[in-house]
Coordinates of C-alpha atoms in Angstrom, one line a residue:
Chain A
M1 CA 0.0 0.0 0.0
N2 CA 1.4 3.4 -1.0
D3 CA 2.2 5.8 1.9
L4 CA 0.4 9.0 1.0
S5 CA 1.0 10.7 4.3
G6 CA 3.7 13.0 2.8
I7 CA 1.2 14.2 0.2
F8 CA -2.0 14.4 2.2
Q9 CA -1.4 16.0 5.6
A10 CA -3.7 14.7 8.3
D11 CA -3.8 18.1 10.1
P12 CA -2.5 21.0 8.1
D13 CA -3.1 23.4 11.0
S14 CA -1.0 21.2 13.3
L15 CA 1.8 21.1 10.6
A16 CA 1.7 24.9 10.3
L17 CA 2.1 25.3 14.0
Q18 CA 5.0 22.9 14.1
Q19 CA 6.7 24.8 11.3
S20 CA 6.0 28.1 13.1
T21 CA 8.7 27.8 15.8
P22 CA 11.5 30.4 15.8
P23 CA 14.8 29.3 14.1
E24 CA 17.3 27.1 15.9
A25 CA 20.2 29.4 16.6
P26 CA 21.4 29.0 20.2
M27 CA 23.2 31.7 22.0
A28 CA 24.6 31.4 25.5
M29 CA 23.1 33.6 28.2
P30 CA 25.2 33.0 31.4
P31 CA 23.6 34.0 34.7
Q32 CA 25.2 37.1 36.2
V33 CA 26.6 37.5 39.7
L34 CA 24.3 39.8 41.6
E35 CA 24.8 38.8 45.2
Q36 CA 28.0 39.0 47.2
R37 CA 28.8 35.6 48.7
P38 CA 28.5 35.8 52.4
R39 CA 31.8 35.6 54.2
S40 CA 32.2 34.0 57.5
V41 CA 34.0 35.5 60.5
L42 CA 36.6 32.7 60.0
S43 CA 37.4 33.8 56.5
F44 CA 38.1 37.3 57.7
V45 CA 40.5 35.9 60.4
L46 CA 42.2 33.6 57.9
A47 CA 42.6 36.4 55.4
A48 CA 45.7 37.8 57.2
F49 CA 47.4 34.4 56.8
R50 CA 46.4 33.9 53.2
P51 CA 49.7 34.9 51.5
A52 CA 51.5 32.4 53.6
R53 CA 49.3 29.6 52.3
Q54 CA 49.8 30.5 48.6
P55 CA 52.5 28.9 46.5
S56 CA 55.4 31.0 45.5
R57 CA 55.5 32.4 42.0
G58 CA 58.3 30.1 41.0
V59 CA 56.3 27.0 41.7
Chain B
M1 CA 24.0 69.7 20.0
S2 CA 25.5 66.2 20.6
L3 CA 24.9 63.7 23.4
P4 CA 25.6 65.1 26.8
S5 CA 29.1 64.5 27.9
D6 CA 29.8 62.5 31.1
R7 CA 31.0 65.6 32.8
R8 CA 27.8 67.5 31.9
V9 CA 25.7 64.6 33.1
F10 CA 27.6 64.5 36.4
L11 CA 27.0 68.2 36.9
I12 CA 23.2 67.9 36.1
R13 CA 22.8 65.0 38.4
T14 CA 24.8 66.7 41.2
G15 CA 22.9 70.0 40.7
L16 CA 19.4 68.3 40.8
L17 CA 20.4 66.1 43.8
M18 CA 21.8 69.1 45.7
G19 CA 18.7 71.2 44.9
S20 CA 16.4 68.4 46.2
V21 CA 18.4 67.9 49.3
L22 CA 18.3 71.7 50.0
I23 CA 14.6 71.8 49.5
G24 CA 14.2 68.8 51.8
W25 CA 16.4 70.4 54.4
G26 CA 14.3 73.6 54.1
G27 CA 11.2 71.6 54.9
F28 CA 13.0 69.9 57.8
L29 CA 14.0 73.3 59.3
L30 CA 10.6 74.9 58.8
F31 CA 8.9 72.0 60.5
L32 CA 11.4 72.1 63.4
R33 CA 10.7 75.8 63.9
Y34 CA 7.0 75.1 63.9
G35 CA 7.4 72.2 66.4
A36 CA 9.7 74.2 68.6
A37 CA 6.9 76.7 69.4
D38 CA 5.7 74.7 72.3
G39 CA 9.1 73.0 73.0
L40 CA 10.8 70.3 70.9
D41 CA 10.0 66.7 71.7
A42 CA 11.0 63.4 70.2
M43 CA 7.8 63.3 68.1
D44 CA 8.7 66.6 66.5
L45 CA 12.1 65.2 65.5
V46 CA 10.6 62.1 64.1
R47 CA 8.0 64.1 62.1
A48 CA 10.7 66.5 60.9
A49 CA 12.8 63.6 59.7
L50 CA 9.8 62.2 57.8
I51 CA 9.2 65.6 56.2
L52 CA 12.9 65.7 55.2
I53 CA 12.6 62.4 53.2
S54 CA 9.1 63.2 51.7
T55 CA 10.0 66.7 50.7
F56 CA 13.3 65.5 49.1
W57 CA 11.4 63.0 47.1
L58 CA 8.8 65.5 45.9
A59 CA 11.5 68.0 45.0
W60 CA 13.4 65.4 43.1
G61 CA 10.4 64.8 40.9
A62 CA 9.7 68.5 40.5
L63 CA 13.3 69.4 39.6
Q64 CA 13.3 66.6 37.0
A65 CA 10.4 68.4 35.3
F66 CA 12.3 71.7 35.5
A67 CA 15.2 70.0 33.8
G68 CA 12.9 68.7 31.1
L69 CA 11.4 72.1 30.5
T70 CA 14.7 73.9 30.1
T71 CA 16.4 71.5 27.7
R72 CA 15.9 70.2 24.2
P73 CA 16.6 66.6 22.9
P74 CA 20.3 66.2 21.9
A75 CA 21.2 65.0 18.5
V76 CA 21.9 61.3 18.5
P77 CA 23.9 59.2 16.1
R78 CA 21.8 57.7 13.3
H79 CA 22.0 57.0 9.6
D80 CA 19.6 57.3 6.7
G81 CA 20.7 54.3 4.6
P82 CA 19.0 50.9 4.4
I83 CA 19.0 48.9 7.5
T84 CA 21.2 45.8 7.5
S85 CA 20.6 44.2 10.9
R86 CA 18.6 41.0 11.4
C87 CA 15.8 42.1 13.8
V88 CA 13.2 40.2 15.7
I89 CA 10.1 41.7 17.5
L90 CA 9.4 39.7 20.7
V91 CA 5.8 39.7 21.9
P92 CA 5.6 37.8 25.2
V93 CA 2.0 36.8 26.1
Y94 CA 0.7 35.3 29.3
N95 CA -3.0 34.3 29.4
E96 CA -3.8 37.4 27.3
D97 CA -6.9 37.6 25.0
P98 CA -5.6 36.7 21.5
A99 CA -8.4 38.7 20.0
A100 CA -6.8 41.8 21.4
T101 CA -3.1 40.9 21.1
F102 CA -3.0 39.4 17.6
P103 CA -4.6 42.3 15.7
R104 CA -1.9 44.5 17.2
I105 CA 0.7 42.2 15.8
A106 CA -1.0 42.3 12.4
A107 CA -1.1 46.1 12.6
M108 CA 2.6 46.4 13.4
D109 CA 3.5 44.0 10.6
A110 CA 1.4 46.0 8.1
S111 CA 3.0 49.2 9.4
L112 CA 6.4 47.7 8.9
R113 CA 5.6 46.5 5.4
R114 CA 4.7 50.1 4.6
T115 CA 8.3 51.2 5.5
G116 CA 9.7 48.7 2.9
S117 CA 11.9 47.1 5.5
A118 CA 9.6 44.4 6.7
E119 CA 11.9 41.6 5.3
R120 CA 14.5 42.7 8.0
F121 CA 12.1 41.9 10.8
H122 CA 10.8 38.7 12.2
I123 CA 8.0 38.6 14.8
A124 CA 8.1 36.0 17.6
I125 CA 5.0 35.4 19.8
L126 CA 6.4 33.9 23.0
S127 CA 3.6 32.3 24.9
D128 CA 3.8 31.6 28.6
T129 CA 0.1 30.9 28.8
R130 CA -0.9 28.3 31.4
D131 CA -4.6 28.2 30.6
D132 CA -5.2 25.5 27.9
T133 CA -8.3 27.2 26.6
V134 CA -6.4 30.5 26.1
A135 CA -3.5 28.5 24.5
E136 CA -5.9 26.9 22.0
A137 CA -7.3 30.3 21.2
E138 CA -3.7 31.5 20.7
Q139 CA -3.0 28.7 18.3
R140 CA -6.1 29.4 16.3
G141 CA -5.4 33.1 16.4
F142 CA -1.9 32.5 15.2
L143 CA -3.1 30.6 12.1
R144 CA -5.6 33.4 11.5
L145 CA -2.8 35.9 11.9
L146 CA -0.7 34.1 9.2
N147 CA -3.8 34.0 7.0
L148 CA -4.4 37.7 7.4
T149 CA -0.8 38.9 7.0
G150 CA 0.6 36.2 4.6
A151 CA 3.7 36.4 6.8
E152 CA 4.6 32.7 7.0
G153 CA 8.2 32.3 7.8
R154 CA 8.4 35.8 9.3
I155 CA 6.0 35.4 12.2
F156 CA 6.6 32.6 14.7
Y157 CA 4.7 31.2 17.7
R158 CA 6.0 29.1 20.5
R159 CA 4.6 28.1 23.8
R160 CA 6.9 27.2 26.7
D161 CA 6.4 24.1 28.8
N162 CA 7.0 26.0 32.0
N163 CA 7.1 29.5 33.3
R164 CA 10.6 29.5 34.7
G165 CA 11.8 33.1 35.2
R166 CA 8.4 34.6 34.1
K167 CA 8.7 37.3 31.4
A168 CA 12.5 37.6 31.8
G169 CA 12.8 33.8 31.6
N170 CA 10.6 33.8 28.5
I171 CA 12.9 36.2 26.7
E172 CA 15.9 34.3 27.9
D173 CA 14.5 31.1 26.6
F174 CA 14.1 32.7 23.2
I175 CA 17.6 34.0 23.2
T176 CA 19.2 30.8 24.3
R177 CA 17.3 28.9 21.5
S178 CA 17.2 31.5 18.7
G179 CA 19.3 34.5 19.7
A180 CA 22.2 33.9 17.3
A181 CA 19.8 34.4 14.4
Y182 CA 19.4 38.1 15.2
D183 CA 21.4 41.2 15.8
L184 CA 18.6 43.3 17.4
A185 CA 15.4 42.5 19.3
V186 CA 12.5 44.8 19.9
I187 CA 11.0 43.8 23.2
L188 CA 7.2 44.5 23.5
D189 CA 4.4 43.7 26.0
A190 CA 1.2 42.0 24.9
D191 CA -0.5 45.5 24.9
S192 CA 2.3 47.3 23.0
L193 CA 1.9 48.9 19.7
M194 CA 4.7 50.5 17.7
E195 CA 4.8 52.2 14.3
G196 CA 6.9 50.4 11.7
A197 CA 8.8 53.7 11.0
T198 CA 9.6 54.0 14.7
M199 CA 11.1 50.5 14.8
V200 CA 13.1 51.2 11.7
E201 CA 14.4 54.5 13.2
M202 CA 15.4 52.6 16.4
V203 CA 17.4 50.1 14.3
R204 CA 19.1 52.9 12.5
R205 CA 20.2 54.5 15.8
M206 CA 21.4 51.1 17.1
E207 CA 23.4 50.5 13.9
A208 CA 24.9 54.0 14.1
D209 CA 26.2 53.5 17.7
P210 CA 27.8 50.1 18.2
K211 CA 28.2 50.8 22.0
L212 CA 24.5 51.3 22.4
G213 CA 23.1 48.1 24.1
L214 CA 19.5 49.2 24.7
L215 CA 17.4 52.0 23.4
Q216 CA 14.1 52.8 25.2
T217 CA 11.2 54.8 23.9
L218 CA 8.5 56.6 25.9
P219 CA 5.3 54.7 25.2
Q220 CA 2.1 56.7 25.1
I221 CA -1.1 55.3 26.6
V222 CA -3.8 54.7 24.0
N223 CA -7.4 53.3 23.7
A224 CA -8.4 54.4 27.2
Q225 CA -12.2 54.4 27.6
S226 CA -13.0 55.0 31.2
R227 CA -12.7 58.3 33.0
F228 CA -9.7 57.0 35.0
G229 CA -8.1 55.6 31.9
R230 CA -8.5 58.9 30.0
I231 CA -7.1 60.9 32.8
Q232 CA -4.0 58.6 32.9
Q233 CA -3.8 58.7 29.1
F234 CA -3.9 62.5 29.1
A235 CA -1.3 62.7 31.9
A236 CA 1.0 60.3 30.1
A237 CA 0.8 62.4 26.9
F238 CA 0.9 65.8 28.5
Y239 CA 3.4 65.5 31.4
S240 CA 5.5 62.4 30.7
P241 CA 7.4 63.7 27.7
I242 CA 8.7 66.6 29.9
F243 CA 9.6 64.3 32.8
C244 CA 11.2 61.9 30.3
R245 CA 13.2 64.8 28.8
G246 CA 14.5 65.6 32.3
L247 CA 15.4 62.0 32.9
A248 CA 17.2 61.8 29.5
M249 CA 19.4 64.8 30.6
M250 CA 20.5 62.8 33.7
Q251 CA 20.9 59.4 32.2
G252 CA 24.4 59.5 30.7
R253 CA 25.3 56.0 29.7
T254 CA 23.0 54.5 32.3
G255 CA 19.5 55.2 31.1
P256 CA 16.4 53.3 32.0
F257 CA 14.7 50.1 30.7
W258 CA 11.0 49.8 31.3
G259 CA 10.7 46.3 30.1
H260 CA 8.9 46.9 26.8
N261 CA 8.8 49.2 23.7
A262 CA 12.6 49.1 23.6
I263 CA 15.2 47.6 21.3
V264 CA 18.2 45.7 22.6
R265 CA 21.4 44.4 21.0
V266 CA 21.0 40.7 21.3
R267 CA 24.6 39.8 21.9
A268 CA 24.9 42.5 24.6
F269 CA 21.7 41.3 26.3
A270 CA 22.8 37.7 26.2
E271 CA 26.3 38.4 27.6
S272 CA 25.1 40.7 30.3
C273 CA 21.5 40.1 31.3
G274 CA 21.2 36.4 32.3
L275 CA 19.3 36.8 35.6
P276 CA 20.1 34.4 38.5
E277 CA 17.5 33.5 41.1
L278 CA 18.1 35.4 44.3
S279 CA 18.8 33.3 47.4
G280 CA 15.9 33.0 49.8
R281 CA 12.2 32.9 49.3
P282 CA 9.9 35.4 47.6
P283 CA 9.1 38.3 48.0
F284 CA 12.7 39.3 48.5
G285 CA 14.3 36.1 47.1
G286 CA 13.6 33.9 44.1
H287 CA 12.9 35.3 40.6
I288 CA 13.8 38.9 40.0
L289 CA 10.3 40.4 39.5
S290 CA 11.1 43.9 38.1
H291 CA 13.8 42.5 35.8
D292 CA 13.9 45.6 33.5
Y293 CA 15.7 47.9 36.0
V294 CA 18.2 45.1 36.7
E295 CA 18.8 44.4 33.1
A296 CA 19.5 48.1 32.4
A297 CA 22.0 48.1 35.4
L298 CA 23.7 44.9 34.1
L299 CA 24.1 46.3 30.6
A300 CA 25.7 49.4 32.0
R301 CA 27.9 47.3 34.3
A302 CA 29.2 45.5 31.2
G303 CA 30.1 48.8 29.5
W304 CA 27.1 49.1 27.2
T305 CA 25.2 52.3 26.8
V306 CA 21.5 52.3 27.8
R307 CA 19.5 55.3 26.6
V308 CA 16.0 56.6 26.4
D309 CA 15.4 58.8 23.4
D310 CA 12.5 61.0 24.3
D311 CA 12.1 62.3 20.7
L312 CA 11.0 58.9 19.4
T313 CA 7.3 58.9 18.8
G314 CA 5.0 56.1 17.5
S315 CA 5.3 54.0 20.7
F316 CA 2.1 53.0 22.4
E317 CA 0.7 50.8 25.2
E318 CA -2.5 50.4 27.0
G319 CA -3.1 51.3 30.7
P320 CA -5.4 50.0 33.5
E321 CA -9.0 51.3 33.1
N322 CA -9.8 51.7 36.8
M323 CA -8.1 52.5 40.1
V324 CA -8.2 48.9 41.4
L325 CA -6.5 47.5 38.4
H326 CA -3.9 50.2 38.7
A327 CA -3.4 49.3 42.3
K328 CA -3.1 45.6 41.4
R329 CA -0.4 46.4 38.9
D330 CA 1.3 48.6 41.5
R331 CA 1.3 45.7 43.9
R332 CA 3.5 43.8 41.5
W333 CA 5.8 46.7 40.8
C334 CA 6.0 47.4 44.6
Q335 CA 7.3 43.9 45.3
G336 CA 9.7 44.2 42.4
N337 CA 11.1 47.5 43.5
L338 CA 11.4 46.6 47.1
Q339 CA 13.2 43.4 46.0
H340 CA 15.8 45.6 44.5
S341 CA 17.0 46.4 48.0
R342 CA 18.8 43.0 47.8
L343 CA 20.7 44.3 44.8
L344 CA 22.0 47.6 46.2
T345 CA 25.3 46.1 46.9
A346 CA 25.5 43.9 43.8
P347 CA 29.2 43.8 42.7
G348 CA 30.3 46.2 39.9
L349 CA 27.1 48.2 39.4
K350 CA 27.5 51.8 38.4
P351 CA 26.6 54.2 41.3
W352 CA 23.8 55.7 39.2
S353 CA 22.3 52.2 38.7
R354 CA 22.3 51.8 42.5
F355 CA 20.7 55.2 42.9
V356 CA 18.0 54.2 40.4
F357 CA 17.2 51.2 42.6
V358 CA 17.0 53.6 45.6
Q359 CA 14.6 55.8 43.6
G360 CA 12.3 52.8 42.9
I361 CA 12.3 51.9 46.5
L362 CA 11.6 55.4 47.6
A363 CA 8.7 55.7 45.1
Y364 CA 6.9 53.0 47.0
L365 CA 8.1 54.0 50.5
S366 CA 7.2 57.6 50.1
P367 CA 3.4 57.2 50.6
V368 CA 4.1 55.1 53.7
I369 CA 6.3 57.9 55.0
W370 CA 3.5 60.4 54.5
L371 CA 1.0 58.1 56.3
A372 CA 3.5 57.7 59.2
F373 CA 3.8 61.5 59.3
L374 CA 0.0 61.9 59.5
L375 CA -0.3 59.2 62.3
C376 CA 2.6 60.8 64.2
S377 CA 0.9 64.2 63.9
I378 CA -2.4 62.8 65.3
A379 CA -0.5 61.2 68.2
A380 CA 1.8 64.2 68.8
P381 CA -0.3 65.8 71.6
V382 CA 0.2 62.6 73.7
F383 CA 4.0 63.1 73.6
A384 CA 4.0 66.9 73.9
P385 CA 5.3 68.3 77.2
P386 CA 2.8 70.3 79.2
I387 CA 2.8 74.0 78.3
D388 CA 4.8 76.1 80.7
Y389 CA 3.0 79.4 81.1
F390 CA 5.6 80.7 83.6
P391 CA 8.9 80.0 81.8
I392 CA 10.6 83.1 83.4
E393 CA 11.6 82.6 87.0
G394 CA 10.1 85.4 89.2
W395 CA 7.8 86.7 86.4
R396 CA 4.3 86.7 87.9
W397 CA 2.3 87.0 84.6
P398 CA 1.7 84.0 82.4
V399 CA 3.4 83.9 79.0
I400 CA 1.2 82.6 76.2
P401 CA 3.2 80.6 73.6
V402 CA 3.2 82.3 70.2
S403 CA 1.5 80.2 67.5
H404 CA 3.8 79.1 64.7
A405 CA 0.9 77.8 62.6
S406 CA 2.0 80.2 59.8
K407 CA 5.1 78.1 59.4
A408 CA 3.1 74.9 59.1
L409 CA 0.9 76.7 56.5
A410 CA 4.0 77.8 54.6
L411 CA 5.3 74.2 54.6
A412 CA 2.0 72.9 53.4
I413 CA 1.9 75.5 50.6
C414 CA 5.5 74.5 49.6
I415 CA 4.6 70.8 49.5
V416 CA 1.5 71.5 47.4
G417 CA 3.6 73.7 45.2
L418 CA 6.1 70.9 44.6
L419 CA 3.2 68.7 43.6
F420 CA 1.3 71.1 41.4
L421 CA 3.9 73.7 40.1
P422 CA 5.7 71.3 37.6
K423 CA 2.3 70.5 36.0
I424 CA 1.3 74.1 35.8
L425 CA 4.7 75.0 34.3
I426 CA 4.3 72.2 31.8
L427 CA 0.9 73.7 30.8
I428 CA 2.4 77.2 30.4
D429 CA 5.2 75.7 28.3
A430 CA 2.8 73.7 26.2
A431 CA 0.7 76.9 25.6
L432 CA 3.7 79.0 24.7
R433 CA 5.4 76.5 22.4
G434 CA 2.2 75.4 20.6
R435 CA 2.3 71.8 22.0
A436 CA -1.1 72.4 23.5
R437 CA -2.7 72.4 20.0
G438 CA -2.7 68.6 19.9
F439 CA -4.7 68.6 23.2
G440 CA -7.5 70.8 21.8
G441 CA -5.7 74.2 22.3
A442 CA -4.4 76.0 25.4
G443 CA -7.9 76.4 26.9
A444 CA -8.9 72.8 26.6
A445 CA -5.4 71.7 27.9
A446 CA -5.8 74.1 30.9
R447 CA -9.3 72.6 31.7
A448 CA -7.9 69.1 31.4
V449 CA -4.9 70.0 33.7
G450 CA -7.2 71.5 36.2
A451 CA -9.5 68.5 36.2
E452 CA -6.5 66.2 36.4
L453 CA -5.1 68.0 39.4
L454 CA -8.5 67.8 41.2
F455 CA -8.7 64.1 40.5
S456 CA -5.1 63.6 41.6
A457 CA -5.9 65.3 44.9
L458 CA -9.0 63.1 45.4
S459 CA -7.4 59.8 44.3
A460 CA -4.0 60.3 46.0
P461 CA -5.2 59.3 49.5
V462 CA -6.8 56.2 48.1
F463 CA -3.6 55.2 46.3
L464 CA -1.7 56.1 49.4
M465 CA -3.6 53.4 51.3
F466 CA -3.4 50.8 48.5
N467 CA 0.4 51.5 48.3
T468 CA 0.8 51.2 52.0
R469 CA -0.9 47.9 52.1
S470 CA 1.3 46.6 49.2
V471 CA 4.5 47.7 51.1
L472 CA 3.2 46.1 54.3
Q473 CA 2.4 42.8 52.5
V474 CA 5.8 42.6 50.9
V475 CA 7.6 43.4 54.2
A476 CA 5.4 40.8 55.9
G477 CA 6.7 38.3 53.3
V478 CA 3.5 37.9 51.2
D479 CA 4.3 37.0 47.6
G480 CA 2.0 38.6 45.1
G481 CA 2.6 35.9 42.5
W482 CA 2.3 36.5 38.8
P483 CA -1.3 37.4 38.1
A484 CA -2.3 37.8 34.5
Q485 CA -2.9 41.4 33.4
T486 CA -6.6 42.2 33.3
R487 CA -7.4 44.5 30.4
G488 CA -10.6 45.7 28.9
D489 CA -13.6 47.6 29.9
G490 CA -13.0 47.9 33.7
T491 CA -16.3 49.4 34.8
M492 CA -17.0 48.9 38.5
T493 CA -20.2 49.3 40.4
V494 CA -20.3 51.0 43.7
A495 CA -20.8 47.6 45.4
E496 CA -17.7 46.2 43.7
S497 CA -15.8 49.3 44.6
W498 CA -17.0 49.0 48.2
A499 CA -15.8 45.4 48.3
A500 CA -12.4 46.5 47.1
S501 CA -12.0 49.6 49.3
R502 CA -14.1 49.2 52.4
W503 CA -10.9 48.8 54.5
I504 CA -9.9 52.2 53.2
V505 CA -13.2 53.7 54.3
I506 CA -12.9 52.1 57.7
S507 CA -9.3 53.3 58.0
G508 CA -10.5 56.9 57.2
V509 CA -13.3 56.7 59.8
L510 CA -10.9 55.4 62.4
G511 CA -8.4 58.1 61.5
A512 CA -11.0 60.8 61.9
A513 CA -12.2 59.4 65.2
L514 CA -8.6 59.2 66.5
A515 CA -7.9 62.8 65.3
A516 CA -11.1 64.0 66.9
W517 CA -10.1 62.4 70.2
L518 CA -6.4 63.3 70.3
S519 CA -5.9 66.3 68.1
P520 CA -9.2 68.0 67.1
A521 CA -7.4 71.0 65.9
L522 CA -5.8 68.8 63.2
L523 CA -9.1 67.8 61.7
P524 CA -9.3 70.6 59.1
W525 CA -5.7 69.8 58.0
L526 CA -6.5 66.1 57.7
A527 CA -9.8 66.5 55.9
P528 CA -8.2 66.5 52.4
V529 CA -6.8 63.1 53.2
L530 CA -9.6 61.6 55.3
L531 CA -12.6 62.6 53.2
P532 CA -11.4 61.0 50.0
M533 CA -10.6 57.9 52.0
M534 CA -14.1 57.8 53.3
A535 CA -15.4 58.4 49.8
A536 CA -13.1 55.8 48.2
P537 CA -15.9 53.5 46.7
L538 CA -17.6 56.5 45.1
I539 CA -14.3 57.8 43.6
I540 CA -13.4 54.3 42.3
A541 CA -16.8 53.6 40.8
W542 CA -17.2 57.1 39.3
S543 CA -13.7 57.1 37.7
S544 CA -14.2 53.5 36.3
A545 CA -17.3 54.6 34.2
P546 CA -16.9 55.2 30.5
A547 CA -15.9 58.7 29.7
R548 CA -18.4 60.7 27.7
S549 CA -16.8 64.1 27.9
P550 CA -14.4 65.3 25.2
L551 CA -12.1 66.5 28.0
F552 CA -8.6 65.0 28.1
Q553 CA -8.1 64.9 24.4
T554 CA -4.7 63.8 23.3
P555 CA -2.8 64.3 20.1
N556 CA -3.2 60.6 19.2
E557 CA -7.0 61.1 19.2
A558 CA -6.8 64.4 17.3
A559 CA -4.7 62.8 14.5
M560 CA -4.7 59.0 14.9
P561 CA -1.3 57.4 14.1
E562 CA -1.2 54.9 11.3
V563 CA -0.6 51.9 13.4
L564 CA -3.6 52.7 15.6
M565 CA -5.8 52.9 12.6
L566 CA -4.4 49.6 11.3
D567 CA -5.1 48.0 14.7
R568 CA -8.7 49.2 14.6
Q569 CA -9.1 47.8 11.1
F570 CA -7.7 44.4 12.1
R571 CA -9.7 44.3 15.3
A572 CA -12.9 44.9 13.2
I573 CA -12.2 42.0 10.9
W574 CA -10.8 39.7 13.6
Q575 CA -14.2 38.1 14.5
P576 CA -13.7 34.4 13.7
D577 CA -16.5 34.0 11.2
S578 CA -16.0 37.3 9.4
K579 CA -14.7 37.2 5.9
V580 CA -10.9 37.4 5.8
V581 CA -9.7 40.6 4.1
R582 CA -6.1 41.5 3.7
I583 CA -5.4 45.1 4.6
S584 CA -3.3 46.7 2.0
A585 CA 0.3 47.3 2.9
A586 CA 0.7 49.7 0.0

């Protein structure tokens, strides 16, 4: 039996709606940083020692 | 004259800010002298502080109008050649009536075709509709739209599976799926209308200035039918261009975005405006409700220029038809603006962007401050020290304190002046420059301004109460959600108005009783606030009725713009069973 579905569309309105979607052309939209990360008291205390914990430039 | 330089913008901002602070400080001192007549107490200081903030805020608005009256639009970069950008017009819809929205789209498409540049524009209807019945009507409406316009391949329709991020999420969803296909996007609301020529001009300005990330127009309210709607429509047409001119003088590179009737550079928007969810629960956490102000701030943070060009005409929207719908919309905006308090310390924002957030917050806190001032004034006698009739030791005759009521009167006159003077100056300016002709002439414009001032005075206490309730709800953590916009006729009976405002009437009666008990001398001063509160249902019902008077004519009614005529024609033939007629684009 011949397949006539490509010639006679069952629901032309449905097909028109399917073909009506905007073009596929993705573009990244990264979320922006709007809130400062809360810093604990400990992080303030440790801040003074931070250079000592960092590797030297030569490493 | 070219665009204002950064230095000039800085000077204008500083001058207007200093002027507002000085006027606020003047109000503060005047009130302190009034309060000091019978000895200063803590309540006097509290009231003076409230007057300082309120008067500063009023002065800020008034000086913006003065800036608008004394400047002319600067020349902006543009070109006259054919446009080359790929543009898309985004129409987000959310449970809107397709029979109202889709004819507008057809009208804008026809208007664009008349410019000869329609092939550069696609139109994308971005549905966030949750109601399946409305969604089916949208799909039928879309097919009918294609049938009417013959714009297959240029007009698209898509419905999201979920509402993540609401309107901002809807736009973001489009950009992440289709953004690379376009250079520029005109962002509209479901009730927006724009002339094709205006959109082409916006594209030309964007093409001529590669650093311009967003260009905002000043939409005019159209199609108002009720008394309230027509008063708002008149006010938007008569006063707003002057206030917008003043705003444009202060904007520099950090202008406003009002969420619609604007054009954005898609790449700039995608790179800068992805909105995160804020930590915590609504109303202060979760989705960013008033996303437009934040997007403008983010574009400026990324180095893009954001601008409002007040000389652009042909940009329209519809407004609420009654006071209750207006208050409902304000409830949403109130929550959105108060939520911006979370973003005041966001990293990297321009100082002016932070100040814009403060302005938005103050706009909604200001009525609450006025109400606090009134309540403090009623309660003041309880805190006042007893009058000392013998302040001089050894003096045997009583000393009657001198009344400083004249200072209170002077302060009241100054405050009313700050409210009314800008509007009266705008009227004089319109009469002298001929702008009043579009409003039926100087006489008709003067009558309309007088009636608008009277209605403003009557409706202000009612809005003050609606506004205060919104602020209290948000502060109490009540989320307003995302109700669909109600548009249309808007007529309310007195019974419906009573149901919506009886709490305002009761508040007014209680306020009057409290004043009669604690401060009877204040009653005449409080009458302009308390009487409209007690008459709130009548004011709401009266103003929601269809307008029959020709008062409040606007230029768009005197000479109807092309896209509005097209909209009417498409609406007329939109009925499902009527014969399809293509409106000539020639």
